Short mmCIF file of C-alpha atoms in Angstrom, two decimals:
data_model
loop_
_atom_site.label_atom_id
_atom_site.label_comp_id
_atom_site.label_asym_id
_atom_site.label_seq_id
_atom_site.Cartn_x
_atom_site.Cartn_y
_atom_site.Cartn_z
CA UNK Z 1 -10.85 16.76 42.70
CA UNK Z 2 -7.01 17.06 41.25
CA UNK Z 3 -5.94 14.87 38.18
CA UNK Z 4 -4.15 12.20 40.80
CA UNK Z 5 -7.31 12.02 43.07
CA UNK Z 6 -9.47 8.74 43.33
CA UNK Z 7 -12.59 8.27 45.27
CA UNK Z 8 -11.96 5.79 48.58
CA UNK Z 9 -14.91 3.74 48.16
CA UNK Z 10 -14.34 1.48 44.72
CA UNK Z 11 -14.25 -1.54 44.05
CA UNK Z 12 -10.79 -3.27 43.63
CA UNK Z 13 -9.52 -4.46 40.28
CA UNK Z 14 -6.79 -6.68 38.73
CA UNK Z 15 -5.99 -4.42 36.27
CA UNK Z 16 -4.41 -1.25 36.73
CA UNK Z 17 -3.68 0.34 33.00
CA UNK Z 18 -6.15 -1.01 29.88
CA UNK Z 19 -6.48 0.05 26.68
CA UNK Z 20 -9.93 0.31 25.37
CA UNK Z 21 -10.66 0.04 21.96
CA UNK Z 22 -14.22 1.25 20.15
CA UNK Z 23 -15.09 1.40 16.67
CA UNK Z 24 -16.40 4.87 15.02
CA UNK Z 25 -20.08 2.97 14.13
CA UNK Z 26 -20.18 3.01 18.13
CA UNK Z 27 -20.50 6.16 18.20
CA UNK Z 28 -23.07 7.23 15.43
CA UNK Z 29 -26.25 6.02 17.89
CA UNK Z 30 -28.88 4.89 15.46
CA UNK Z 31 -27.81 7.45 13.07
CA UNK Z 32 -26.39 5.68 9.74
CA UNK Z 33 -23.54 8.17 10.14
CA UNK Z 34 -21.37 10.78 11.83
CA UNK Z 35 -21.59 11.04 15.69
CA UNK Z 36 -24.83 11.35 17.93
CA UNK Z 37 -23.98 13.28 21.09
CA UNK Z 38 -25.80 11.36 23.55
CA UNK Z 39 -23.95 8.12 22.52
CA UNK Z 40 -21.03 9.89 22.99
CA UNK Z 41 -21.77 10.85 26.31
CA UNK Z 42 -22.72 7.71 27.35
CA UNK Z 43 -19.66 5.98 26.42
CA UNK Z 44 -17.93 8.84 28.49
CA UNK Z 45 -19.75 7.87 31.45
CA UNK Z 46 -19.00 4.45 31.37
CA UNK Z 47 -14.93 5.60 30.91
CA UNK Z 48 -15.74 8.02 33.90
CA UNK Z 49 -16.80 5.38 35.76
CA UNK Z 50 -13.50 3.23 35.48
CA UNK Z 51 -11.31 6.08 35.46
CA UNK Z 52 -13.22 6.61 39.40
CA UNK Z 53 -11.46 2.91 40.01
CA UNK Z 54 -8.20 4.41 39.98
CA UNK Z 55 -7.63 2.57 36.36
CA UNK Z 56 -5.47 4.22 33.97
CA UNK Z 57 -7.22 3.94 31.22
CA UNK Z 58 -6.30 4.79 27.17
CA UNK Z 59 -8.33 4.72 24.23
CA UNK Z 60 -8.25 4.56 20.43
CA UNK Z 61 -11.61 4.93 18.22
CA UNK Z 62 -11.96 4.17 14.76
CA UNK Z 63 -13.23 6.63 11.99
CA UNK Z 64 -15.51 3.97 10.63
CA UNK Z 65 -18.67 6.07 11.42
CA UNK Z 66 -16.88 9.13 9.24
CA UNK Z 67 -14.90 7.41 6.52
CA UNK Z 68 -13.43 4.16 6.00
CA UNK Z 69 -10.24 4.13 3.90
CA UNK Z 70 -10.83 0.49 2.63
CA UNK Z 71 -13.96 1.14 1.57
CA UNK Z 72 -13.06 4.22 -0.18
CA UNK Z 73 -10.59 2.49 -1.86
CA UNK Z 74 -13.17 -0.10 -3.05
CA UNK Z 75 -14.71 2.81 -4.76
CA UNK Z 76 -11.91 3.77 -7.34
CA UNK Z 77 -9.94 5.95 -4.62
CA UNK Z 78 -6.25 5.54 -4.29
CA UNK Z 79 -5.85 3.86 -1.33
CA UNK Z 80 -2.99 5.57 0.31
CA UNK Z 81 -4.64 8.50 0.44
CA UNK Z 82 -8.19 6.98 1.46
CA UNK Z 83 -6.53 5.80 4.85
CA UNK Z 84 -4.99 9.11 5.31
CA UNK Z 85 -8.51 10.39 5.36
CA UNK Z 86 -9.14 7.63 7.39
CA UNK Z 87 -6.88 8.61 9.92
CA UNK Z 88 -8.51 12.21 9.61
CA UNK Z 89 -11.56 10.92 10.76
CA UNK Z 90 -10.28 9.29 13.90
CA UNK Z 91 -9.03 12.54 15.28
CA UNK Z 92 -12.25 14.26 14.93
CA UNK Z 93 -13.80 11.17 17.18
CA UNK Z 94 -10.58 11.71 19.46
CA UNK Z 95 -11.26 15.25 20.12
CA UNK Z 96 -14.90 14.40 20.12
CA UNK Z 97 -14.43 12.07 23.27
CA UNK Z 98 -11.89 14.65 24.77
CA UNK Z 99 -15.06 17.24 24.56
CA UNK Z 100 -17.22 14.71 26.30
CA UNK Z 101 -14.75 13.43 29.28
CA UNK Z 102 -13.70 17.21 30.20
CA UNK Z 103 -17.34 17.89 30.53
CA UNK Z 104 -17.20 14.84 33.29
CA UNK Z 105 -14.01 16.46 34.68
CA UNK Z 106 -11.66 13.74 33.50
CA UNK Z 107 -8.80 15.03 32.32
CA UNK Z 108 -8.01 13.75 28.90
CA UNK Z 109 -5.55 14.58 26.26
CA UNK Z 110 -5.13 13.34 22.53
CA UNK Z 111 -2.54 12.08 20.96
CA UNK Z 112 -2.32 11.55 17.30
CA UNK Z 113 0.19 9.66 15.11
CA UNK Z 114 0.20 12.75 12.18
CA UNK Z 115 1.41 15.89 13.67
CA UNK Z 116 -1.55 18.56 13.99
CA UNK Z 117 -0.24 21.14 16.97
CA UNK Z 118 -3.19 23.61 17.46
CA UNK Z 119 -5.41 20.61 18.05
CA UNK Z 120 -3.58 17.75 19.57
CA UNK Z 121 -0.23 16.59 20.88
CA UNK Z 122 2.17 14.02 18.67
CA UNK Z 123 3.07 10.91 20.05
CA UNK Z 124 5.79 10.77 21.82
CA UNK Z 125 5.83 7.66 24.03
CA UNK Z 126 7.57 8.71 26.99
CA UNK Z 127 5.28 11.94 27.77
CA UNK Z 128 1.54 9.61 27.11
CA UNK Z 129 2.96 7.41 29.25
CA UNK Z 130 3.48 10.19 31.81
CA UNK Z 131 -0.20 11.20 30.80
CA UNK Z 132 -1.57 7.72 32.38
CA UNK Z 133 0.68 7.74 34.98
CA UNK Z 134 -1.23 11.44 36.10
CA UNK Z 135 -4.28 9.69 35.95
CA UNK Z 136 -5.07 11.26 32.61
CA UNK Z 137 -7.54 8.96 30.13
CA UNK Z 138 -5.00 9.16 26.48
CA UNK Z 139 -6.71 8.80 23.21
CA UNK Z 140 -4.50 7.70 20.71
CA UNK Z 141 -6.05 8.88 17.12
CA UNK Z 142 -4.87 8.56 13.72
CA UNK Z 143 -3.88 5.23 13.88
CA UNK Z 144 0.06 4.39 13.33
CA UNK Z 145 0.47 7.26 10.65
CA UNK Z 146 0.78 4.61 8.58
CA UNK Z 147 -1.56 3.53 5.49
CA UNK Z 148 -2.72 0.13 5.25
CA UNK Z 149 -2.83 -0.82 8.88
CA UNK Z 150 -6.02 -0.63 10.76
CA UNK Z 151 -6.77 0.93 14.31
CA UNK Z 152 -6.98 -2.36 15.33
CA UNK Z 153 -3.71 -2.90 14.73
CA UNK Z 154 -3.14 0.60 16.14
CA UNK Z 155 -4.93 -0.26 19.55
CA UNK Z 156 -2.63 -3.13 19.90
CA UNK Z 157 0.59 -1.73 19.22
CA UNK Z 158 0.11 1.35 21.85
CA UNK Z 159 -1.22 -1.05 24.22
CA UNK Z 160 1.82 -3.12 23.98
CA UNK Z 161 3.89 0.08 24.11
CA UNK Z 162 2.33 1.58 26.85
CA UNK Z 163 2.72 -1.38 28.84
CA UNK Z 164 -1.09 -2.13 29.11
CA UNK Z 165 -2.31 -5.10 30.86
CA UNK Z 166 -5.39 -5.89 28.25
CA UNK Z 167 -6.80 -4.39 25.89
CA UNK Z 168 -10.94 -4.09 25.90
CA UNK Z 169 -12.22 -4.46 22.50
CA UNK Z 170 -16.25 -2.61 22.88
CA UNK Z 171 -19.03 -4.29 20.46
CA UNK Z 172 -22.44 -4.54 20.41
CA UNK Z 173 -22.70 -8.08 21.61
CA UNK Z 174 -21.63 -9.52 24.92
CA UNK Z 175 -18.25 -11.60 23.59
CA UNK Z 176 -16.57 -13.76 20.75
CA UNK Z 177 -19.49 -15.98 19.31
CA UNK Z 178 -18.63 -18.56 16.69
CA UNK Z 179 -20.86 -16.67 14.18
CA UNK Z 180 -22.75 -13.80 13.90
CA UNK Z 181 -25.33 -14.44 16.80
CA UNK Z 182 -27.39 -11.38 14.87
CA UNK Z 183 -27.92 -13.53 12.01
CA UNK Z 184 -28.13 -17.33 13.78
CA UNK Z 185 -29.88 -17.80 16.63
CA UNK Z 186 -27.52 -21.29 17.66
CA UNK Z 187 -24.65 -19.34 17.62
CA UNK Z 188 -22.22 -20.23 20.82
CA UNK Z 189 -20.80 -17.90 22.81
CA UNK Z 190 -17.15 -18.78 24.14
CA UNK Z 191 -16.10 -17.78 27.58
CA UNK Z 192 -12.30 -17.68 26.46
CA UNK Z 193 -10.52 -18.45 23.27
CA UNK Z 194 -6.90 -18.70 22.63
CA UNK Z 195 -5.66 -16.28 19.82
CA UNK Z 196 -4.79 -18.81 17.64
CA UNK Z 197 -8.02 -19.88 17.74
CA UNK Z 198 -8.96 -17.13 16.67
CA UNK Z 199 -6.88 -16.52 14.19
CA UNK Z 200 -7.26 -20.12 12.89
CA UNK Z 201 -11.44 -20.23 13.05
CA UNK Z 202 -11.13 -16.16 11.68
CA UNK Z 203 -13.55 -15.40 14.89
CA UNK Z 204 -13.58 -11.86 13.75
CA UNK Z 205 -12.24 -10.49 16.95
CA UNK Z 206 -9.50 -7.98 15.16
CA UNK Z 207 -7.74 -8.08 12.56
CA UNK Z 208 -5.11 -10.83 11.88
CA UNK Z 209 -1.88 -8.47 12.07
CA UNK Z 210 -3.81 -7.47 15.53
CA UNK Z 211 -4.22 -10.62 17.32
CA UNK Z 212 -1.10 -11.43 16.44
CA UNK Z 213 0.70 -8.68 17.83
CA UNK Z 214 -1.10 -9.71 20.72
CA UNK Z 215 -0.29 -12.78 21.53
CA UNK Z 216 3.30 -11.87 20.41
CA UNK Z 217 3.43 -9.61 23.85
CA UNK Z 218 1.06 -11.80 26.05
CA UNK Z 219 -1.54 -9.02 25.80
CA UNK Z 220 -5.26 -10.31 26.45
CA UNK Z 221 -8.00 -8.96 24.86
CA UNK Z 222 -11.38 -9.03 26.45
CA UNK Z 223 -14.22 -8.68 24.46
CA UNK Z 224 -17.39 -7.05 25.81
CA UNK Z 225 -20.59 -5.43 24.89
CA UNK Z 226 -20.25 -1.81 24.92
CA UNK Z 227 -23.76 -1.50 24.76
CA UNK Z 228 -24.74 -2.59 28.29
CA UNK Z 229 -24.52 0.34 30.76
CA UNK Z 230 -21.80 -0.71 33.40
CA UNK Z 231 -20.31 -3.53 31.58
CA UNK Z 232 -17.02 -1.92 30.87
CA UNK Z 233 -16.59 -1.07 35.26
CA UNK Z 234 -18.26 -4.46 35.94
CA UNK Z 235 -15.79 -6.39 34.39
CA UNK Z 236 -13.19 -5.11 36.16
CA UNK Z 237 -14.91 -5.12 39.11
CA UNK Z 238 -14.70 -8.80 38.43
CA UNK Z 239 -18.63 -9.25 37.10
CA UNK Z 240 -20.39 -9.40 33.91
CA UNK Z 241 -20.02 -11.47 30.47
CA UNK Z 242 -17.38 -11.38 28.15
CA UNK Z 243 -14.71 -13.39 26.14
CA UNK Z 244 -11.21 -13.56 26.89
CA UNK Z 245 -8.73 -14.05 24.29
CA UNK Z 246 -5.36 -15.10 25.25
CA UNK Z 247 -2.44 -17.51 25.00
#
């Protein structure tokens, strides 16, 4: 199969470029840290499986599962530098996911905000746009390049320049709930939320600076469990549960 080739029999979808957007912690399995190979590969195959749609598809993963840079700061570290190791730690998921989709034969390049040649290409919009439109899944690591702005913020603002038509936030629980549904067994589950809802009611669904962006550029974000196999292609297949944020 070439990079532009798509298999005849899929199911149609309404959207045609998404950004998805995964913590680090996804990544780690049950471990309590780093990243656990089979999880990894799993998540792969469940890109795999939309990229087979025909969907052009991007990604950005946090470090989280690595090193936080707010956390780090918390501990007495300079906090500057703490997100620049951070951002570090995102481009070691990046190439991480890379490894796993080329295994699949997807054809995948990363893209990072802080220049590192032998390992990765620097963003340059016009050329990752290219990328998608080749039918190649982007991962956009290392954040903005910037310190004190999260990869939420991050996932937004390349989905907005890359012209996405949602972004797909993947968790471990099936939508936006109106609190923890882990900890309280009443807790509601809404079908679709507007972002300043969100925002107002601090639902937890990105950060602040995030949802705002989004709603800003009319982006929706649909929130999903990234933990059920198929839930990522069943949605837009037009299936499943999840919680739409939007205007």
């Amino acid at each position: 199969m070439t990079e532009t080739d798509t298999p005849s029999d899929i199911p149609r979808t309404r959207y045609k470029r998404v950004l998805l957007k995964i913590s680090g912690e996804a990544l780690m399995g049950d471990q309590g840290y780093g990243l656990h190979p089979p999880t990894v590969q799993r998540i792969a195959r469940e890109v795999q499986s939309v990229h087979e749609m025909g969907v052009e598809i991007c990604m950005v993963i946090g470090g989280g599962n690595i090193f936080r840079g707010l956390q780090g700061s918390a501990q007495g570290m300079e906090r500057t530098t703490a997100d620049y190791m951070g951002m570090l730690a995102t481009v070691m998921n990046a190439l991480a996911m890379q490894s796993a989709l080329e295994g699949l034969g997807v054809f995948t390049r990363v893209i990072s905000a802080i220049r590192m040649d032998e390992v990765c290409e620097p963003y340059i919009r016009r050329r990752a746009v290219r990328h998608l439109e080749k039918k190649r899944v982007v991962i956009f690591a290392a954040g903005t390049g910037n310190p004190y702005f999260t990869t939420d913020t991050a996932a937004t603002l390349r989905a907005s320049e890359m012209a996405c038509e949602a972004i797909f936030k993947g968790t471990k629980v099936d939508g936006v709930y109106d609190k923890d549904p882990a900890k309280h067994a009443d807790a509601t589950r809404y079908d679709r939320v507007s972002f300043d809802e969100a925002l107002a009611k601090r639902l937890g669904v990105m950060d602040a600076s995030a949802i705002a962006l989004a709603r800003d550029n009319n982006l929706p974000i649909i929130v999903f469990s990234l933990d059920e196999p198929g839930g990522f292609r069943g949605i837009l297949a037009g299936e499943g549960t999840y919680t739409t944020v939007s205007g």
